[in-house]
Amino acid sequence: MRANHVFILTLPEEICFKKTVALHNDFVNLFRQ
């Protein structure tokens, strides 16, 4: 995970980052059920 979100991401990086976050959230939700 990136610690610093201040800098502007390029579009491919932003898409990749959002997919990573979504995947992480799905993973967390699996264990919370």
CHARMM-style PDB file with segment names, atoms N, HN, CA, C and O in Angstrom:
ATOM      1  N   MET     1       0.838  -1.205   0.000  1.00  0.00      PROA
ATOM      2  CA  MET     1       0.000   0.000   0.000  1.00  0.00      PROA
ATOM      3  C   MET     1       0.873   1.254   0.000  1.00  0.00      PROA
ATOM      4  O   MET     1       1.924   1.305   0.638  1.00  0.00      PROA
ATOM      5  N   ARG     2       0.408   2.252  -0.729  1.00  0.00      PROA
ATOM      6  HN  ARG     2      -0.446   2.210  -1.247  1.00  0.00      PROA
ATOM      7  CA  ARG     2       1.147   3.513  -0.737  1.00  0.00      PROA
ATOM      8  C   ARG     2       0.811   4.284   0.538  1.00  0.00      PROA
ATOM      9  O   ARG     2      -0.351   4.365   0.936  1.00  0.00      PROA
ATOM     10  N   ALA     3       1.828   4.843   1.167  1.00  0.00      PROA
ATOM     11  HN  ALA     3       2.772   4.777   0.844  1.00  0.00      PROA
ATOM     12  CA  ALA     3       1.618   5.613   2.386  1.00  0.00      PROA
ATOM     13  C   ALA     3       1.236   7.050   2.064  1.00  0.00      PROA
ATOM     14  O   ALA     3       0.515   7.688   2.831  1.00  0.00      PROA
ATOM     15  N   ASN     4       1.714   7.562   0.934  1.00  0.00      PROA
ATOM     16  HN  ASN     4       2.300   7.044   0.311  1.00  0.00      PROA
ATOM     17  CA  ASN     4       1.517   8.971   0.595  1.00  0.00      PROA
ATOM     18  C   ASN     4       0.575   9.102  -0.588  1.00  0.00      PROA
ATOM     19  O   ASN     4       0.893   8.665  -1.694  1.00  0.00      PROA
ATOM     20  N   HSD     5      -0.588   9.706  -0.354  1.00  0.00      PROA
ATOM     21  HN  HSD     5      -0.846  10.061   0.545  1.00  0.00      PROA
ATOM     22  CA  HSD     5      -1.600   9.839  -1.402  1.00  0.00      PROA
ATOM     23  C   HSD     5      -1.659  11.262  -1.939  1.00  0.00      PROA
ATOM     24  O   HSD     5      -2.568  11.602  -2.697  1.00  0.00      PROA
ATOM     25  N   VAL     6      -0.701  12.092  -1.553  1.00  0.00      PROA
ATOM     26  HN  VAL     6       0.037  11.816  -0.938  1.00  0.00      PROA
ATOM     27  CA  VAL     6      -0.735  13.507  -1.933  1.00  0.00      PROA
ATOM     28  C   VAL     6      -0.426  13.681  -3.410  1.00  0.00      PROA
ATOM     29  O   VAL     6      -1.037  14.512  -4.082  1.00  0.00      PROA
ATOM     30  N   PHE     7       0.526  12.897  -3.920  1.00  0.00      PROA
ATOM     31  HN  PHE     7       1.022  12.222  -3.374  1.00  0.00      PROA
ATOM     32  CA  PHE     7       0.916  13.045  -5.320  1.00  0.00      PROA
ATOM     33  C   PHE     7      -0.194  12.531  -6.231  1.00  0.00      PROA
ATOM     34  O   PHE     7      -1.001  11.693  -5.828  1.00  0.00      PROA
ATOM     35  N   ILE     8      -0.228  13.034  -7.448  1.00  0.00      PROA
ATOM     36  HN  ILE     8       0.428  13.715  -7.776  1.00  0.00      PROA
ATOM     37  CA  ILE     8      -1.270  12.666  -8.406  1.00  0.00      PROA
ATOM     38  C   ILE     8      -0.868  11.380  -9.124  1.00  0.00      PROA
ATOM     39  O   ILE     8       0.239  11.268  -9.652  1.00  0.00      PROA
ATOM     40  N   LEU     9      -1.788  10.412  -9.135  1.00  0.00      PROA
ATOM     41  HN  LEU     9      -2.686  10.503  -8.707  1.00  0.00      PROA
ATOM     42  CA  LEU     9      -1.528   9.155  -9.827  1.00  0.00      PROA
ATOM     43  C   LEU     9      -1.891   9.291 -11.294  1.00  0.00      PROA
ATOM     44  O   LEU     9      -2.822  10.012 -11.654  1.00  0.00      PROA
ATOM     45  N   THR    10      -1.149   8.591 -12.135  1.00  0.00      PROA
ATOM     46  HN  THR    10      -0.393   8.005 -11.843  1.00  0.00      PROA
ATOM     47  CA  THR    10      -1.552   8.514 -13.536  1.00  0.00      PROA
ATOM     48  C   THR    10      -2.757   7.587 -13.610  1.00  0.00      PROA
ATOM     49  O   THR    10      -3.006   6.826 -12.674  1.00  0.00      PROA
ATOM     50  N   LEU    11      -3.499   7.637 -14.694  1.00  0.00      PROA
ATOM     51  HN  LEU    11      -3.296   8.254 -15.453  1.00  0.00      PROA
ATOM     52  CA  LEU    11      -4.737   6.860 -14.805  1.00  0.00      PROA
ATOM     53  C   LEU    11      -4.520   5.356 -14.614  1.00  0.00      PROA
ATOM     54  O   LEU    11      -5.257   4.749 -13.837  1.00  0.00      PROA
ATOM     55  N   PRO    12      -3.551   4.726 -15.277  1.00  0.00      PROA
ATOM     56  CA  PRO    12      -3.346   3.282 -15.061  1.00  0.00      PROA
ATOM     57  C   PRO    12      -3.011   2.952 -13.614  1.00  0.00      PROA
ATOM     58  O   PRO    12      -3.474   1.941 -13.087  1.00  0.00      PROA
ATOM     59  N   GLU    13      -2.208   3.797 -12.963  1.00  0.00      PROA
ATOM     60  HN  GLU    13      -1.832   4.619 -13.391  1.00  0.00      PROA
ATOM     61  CA  GLU    13      -1.852   3.554 -11.567  1.00  0.00      PROA
ATOM     62  C   GLU    13      -3.083   3.672 -10.683  1.00  0.00      PROA
ATOM     63  O   GLU    13      -3.263   2.899  -9.743  1.00  0.00      PROA
ATOM     64  N   GLU    14      -3.938   4.661 -10.999  1.00  0.00      PROA
ATOM     65  HN  GLU    14      -3.792   5.289 -11.763  1.00  0.00      PROA
ATOM     66  CA  GLU    14      -5.135   4.882 -10.189  1.00  0.00      PROA
ATOM     67  C   GLU    14      -6.083   3.702 -10.293  1.00  0.00      PROA
ATOM     68  O   GLU    14      -6.651   3.268  -9.291  1.00  0.00      PROA
ATOM     69  N   ILE    15      -6.258   3.178 -11.505  1.00  0.00      PROA
ATOM     70  HN  ILE    15      -5.797   3.530 -12.319  1.00  0.00      PROA
ATOM     71  CA  ILE    15      -7.121   2.014 -11.724  1.00  0.00      PROA
ATOM     72  C   ILE    15      -6.561   0.807 -10.968  1.00  0.00      PROA
ATOM     73  O   ILE    15      -7.303   0.080 -10.307  1.00  0.00      PROA
ATOM     74  N   CYS    16      -5.269   0.606 -11.070  1.00  0.00      PROA
ATOM     75  HN  CYS    16      -4.666   1.196 -11.607  1.00  0.00      PROA
ATOM     76  CA  CYS    16      -4.614  -0.515 -10.395  1.00  0.00      PROA
ATOM     77  C   CYS    16      -4.759  -0.373  -8.883  1.00  0.00      PROA
ATOM     78  O   CYS    16      -5.031  -1.348  -8.183  1.00  0.00      PROA
ATOM     79  N   PHE    17      -4.576   0.853  -8.384  1.00  0.00      PROA
ATOM     80  HN  PHE    17      -4.356   1.645  -8.953  1.00  0.00      PROA
ATOM     81  CA  PHE    17      -4.680   1.111  -6.951  1.00  0.00      PROA
ATOM     82  C   PHE    17      -6.096   0.834  -6.452  1.00  0.00      PROA
ATOM     83  O   PHE    17      -6.286   0.219  -5.402  1.00  0.00      PROA
ATOM     84  N   LYS    18      -7.097   1.299  -7.223  1.00  0.00      PROA
ATOM     85  HN  LYS    18      -6.944   1.798  -8.076  1.00  0.00      PROA
ATOM     86  CA  LYS    18      -8.489   1.085  -6.818  1.00  0.00      PROA
ATOM     87  C   LYS    18      -8.837  -0.396  -6.821  1.00  0.00      PROA
ATOM     88  O   LYS    18      -9.571  -0.863  -5.950  1.00  0.00      PROA
ATOM     89  N   LYS    19      -8.313  -1.140  -7.796  1.00  0.00      PROA
ATOM     90  HN  LYS    19      -7.717  -0.761  -8.503  1.00  0.00      PROA
ATOM     91  CA  LYS    19      -8.559  -2.585  -7.851  1.00  0.00      PROA
ATOM     92  C   LYS    19      -7.928  -3.266  -6.640  1.00  0.00      PROA
ATOM     93  O   LYS    19      -8.512  -4.180  -6.056  1.00  0.00      PROA
ATOM     94  N   THR    20      -6.735  -2.814  -6.270  1.00  0.00      PROA
ATOM     95  HN  THR    20      -6.262  -2.072  -6.744  1.00  0.00      PROA
ATOM     96  CA  THR    20      -6.051  -3.389  -5.116  1.00  0.00      PROA
ATOM     97  C   THR    20      -6.840  -3.135  -3.841  1.00  0.00      PROA
ATOM     98  O   THR    20      -6.999  -4.029  -3.011  1.00  0.00      PROA
ATOM     99  N   VAL    21      -7.336  -1.905  -3.690  1.00  0.00      PROA
ATOM    100  HN  VAL    21      -7.207  -1.178  -4.365  1.00  0.00      PROA
ATOM    101  CA  VAL    21      -8.125  -1.551  -2.506  1.00  0.00      PROA
ATOM    102  C   VAL    21      -9.417  -2.356  -2.462  1.00  0.00      PROA
ATOM    103  O   VAL    21      -9.809  -2.855  -1.407  1.00  0.00      PROA
ATOM    104  N   ALA    22     -10.083  -2.481  -3.619  1.00  0.00      PROA
ATOM    105  HN  ALA    22      -9.764  -2.075  -4.476  1.00  0.00      PROA
ATOM    106  CA  ALA    22     -11.333  -3.242  -3.679  1.00  0.00      PROA
ATOM    107  C   ALA    22     -11.085  -4.703  -3.317  1.00  0.00      PROA
ATOM    108  O   ALA    22     -11.869  -5.312  -2.590  1.00  0.00      PROA
ATOM    109  N   LEU    23      -9.994  -5.256  -3.828  1.00  0.00      PROA
ATOM    110  HN  LEU    23      -9.357  -4.761  -4.419  1.00  0.00      PROA
ATOM    111  CA  LEU    23      -9.646  -6.643  -3.545  1.00  0.00      PROA
ATOM    112  C   LEU    23      -9.376  -6.822  -2.051  1.00  0.00      PROA
ATOM    113  O   LEU    23      -9.813  -7.802  -1.449  1.00  0.00      PROA
ATOM    114  N   HSD    24      -8.655  -5.871  -1.458  1.00  0.00      PROA
ATOM    115  HN  HSD    24      -8.300  -5.074  -1.947  1.00  0.00      PROA
ATOM    116  CA  HSD    24      -8.348  -5.913  -0.034  1.00  0.00      PROA
ATOM    117  C   HSD    24      -9.632  -5.846   0.791  1.00  0.00      PROA
ATOM    118  O   HSD    24      -9.785  -6.576   1.770  1.00  0.00      PROA
ATOM    119  N   ASN    25     -10.555  -4.968   0.390  1.00  0.00      PROA
ATOM    120  HN  ASN    25     -10.431  -4.376  -0.406  1.00  0.00      PROA
ATOM    121  CA  ASN    25     -11.823  -4.829   1.110  1.00  0.00      PROA
ATOM    122  C   ASN    25     -12.638  -6.111   1.034  1.00  0.00      PROA
ATOM    123  O   ASN    25     -13.258  -6.507   2.021  1.00  0.00      PROA
ATOM    124  N   ASP    26     -12.646  -6.764  -0.125  1.00  0.00      PROA
ATOM    125  HN  ASP    26     -12.143  -6.442  -0.927  1.00  0.00      PROA
ATOM    126  CA  ASP    26     -13.355  -8.038  -0.277  1.00  0.00      PROA
ATOM    127  C   ASP    26     -12.743  -9.091   0.649  1.00  0.00      PROA
ATOM    128  O   ASP    26     -13.456  -9.894   1.251  1.00  0.00      PROA
ATOM    129  N   PHE    27     -11.427  -9.073   0.750  1.00  0.00      PROA
ATOM    130  HN  PHE    27     -10.849  -8.421   0.261  1.00  0.00      PROA
ATOM    131  CA  PHE    27     -10.704 -10.022   1.584  1.00  0.00      PROA
ATOM    132  C   PHE    27     -11.064  -9.824   3.055  1.00  0.00      PROA
ATOM    133  O   PHE    27     -11.297 -10.787   3.786  1.00  0.00      PROA
ATOM    134  N   VAL    28     -11.104  -8.553   3.478  1.00  0.00      PROA
ATOM    135  HN  VAL    28     -10.914  -7.771   2.885  1.00  0.00      PROA
ATOM    136  CA  VAL    28     -11.464  -8.222   4.863  1.00  0.00      PROA
ATOM    137  C   VAL    28     -12.905  -8.629   5.152  1.00  0.00      PROA
ATOM    138  O   VAL    28     -13.200  -9.176   6.215  1.00  0.00      PROA
ATOM    139  N   ASN    29     -13.801  -8.360   4.203  1.00  0.00      PROA
ATOM    140  HN  ASN    29     -13.562  -7.916   3.340  1.00  0.00      PROA
ATOM    141  CA  ASN    29     -15.218  -8.699   4.394  1.00  0.00      PROA
ATOM    142  C   ASN    29     -15.427 -10.201   4.533  1.00  0.00      PROA
ATOM    143  O   ASN    29     -16.316 -10.642   5.261  1.00  0.00      PROA
ATOM    144  N   LEU    30     -14.609 -10.988   3.837  1.00  0.00      PROA
ATOM    145  HN  LEU    30     -13.887 -10.630   3.246  1.00  0.00      PROA
ATOM    146  CA  LEU    30     -14.706 -12.442   3.938  1.00  0.00      PROA
ATOM    147  C   LEU    30     -14.499 -12.902   5.376  1.00  0.00      PROA
ATOM    148  O   LEU    30     -15.192 -13.801   5.852  1.00  0.00      PROA
ATOM    149  N   PHE    31     -13.542 -12.281   6.067  1.00  0.00      PROA
ATOM    150  HN  PHE    31     -12.979 -11.550   5.681  1.00  0.00      PROA
ATOM    151  CA  PHE    31     -13.225 -12.690   7.433  1.00  0.00      PROA
ATOM    152  C   PHE    31     -14.195 -12.108   8.451  1.00  0.00      PROA
ATOM    153  O   PHE    31     -14.287 -12.605   9.574  1.00  0.00      PROA
ATOM    154  N   ARG    32     -14.919 -11.059   8.069  1.00  0.00      PROA
ATOM    155  HN  ARG    32     -14.844 -10.656   7.157  1.00  0.00      PROA
ATOM    156  CA  ARG    32     -15.859 -10.442   9.008  1.00  0.00      PROA
ATOM    157  C   ARG    32     -17.195 -11.165   9.042  1.00  0.00      PROA
ATOM    158  O   ARG    32     -17.980 -10.975   9.971  1.00  0.00      PROA
ATOM    159  N   GLN    33     -17.463 -11.991   8.040  1.00  0.00      PROA
ATOM    160  HN  GLN    33     -16.826 -12.146   7.285  1.00  0.00      PROA
ATOM    161  CA  GLN    33     -18.748 -12.698   7.987  1.00  0.00      PROA
ATOM    162  C   GLN    33     -18.826 -13.768   9.074  1.00  0.00      PROA
ATOM    163  OT1 GLN    33     -19.835 -14.465   9.182  1.00  0.00      PROA
TER     164      GLN     33
END
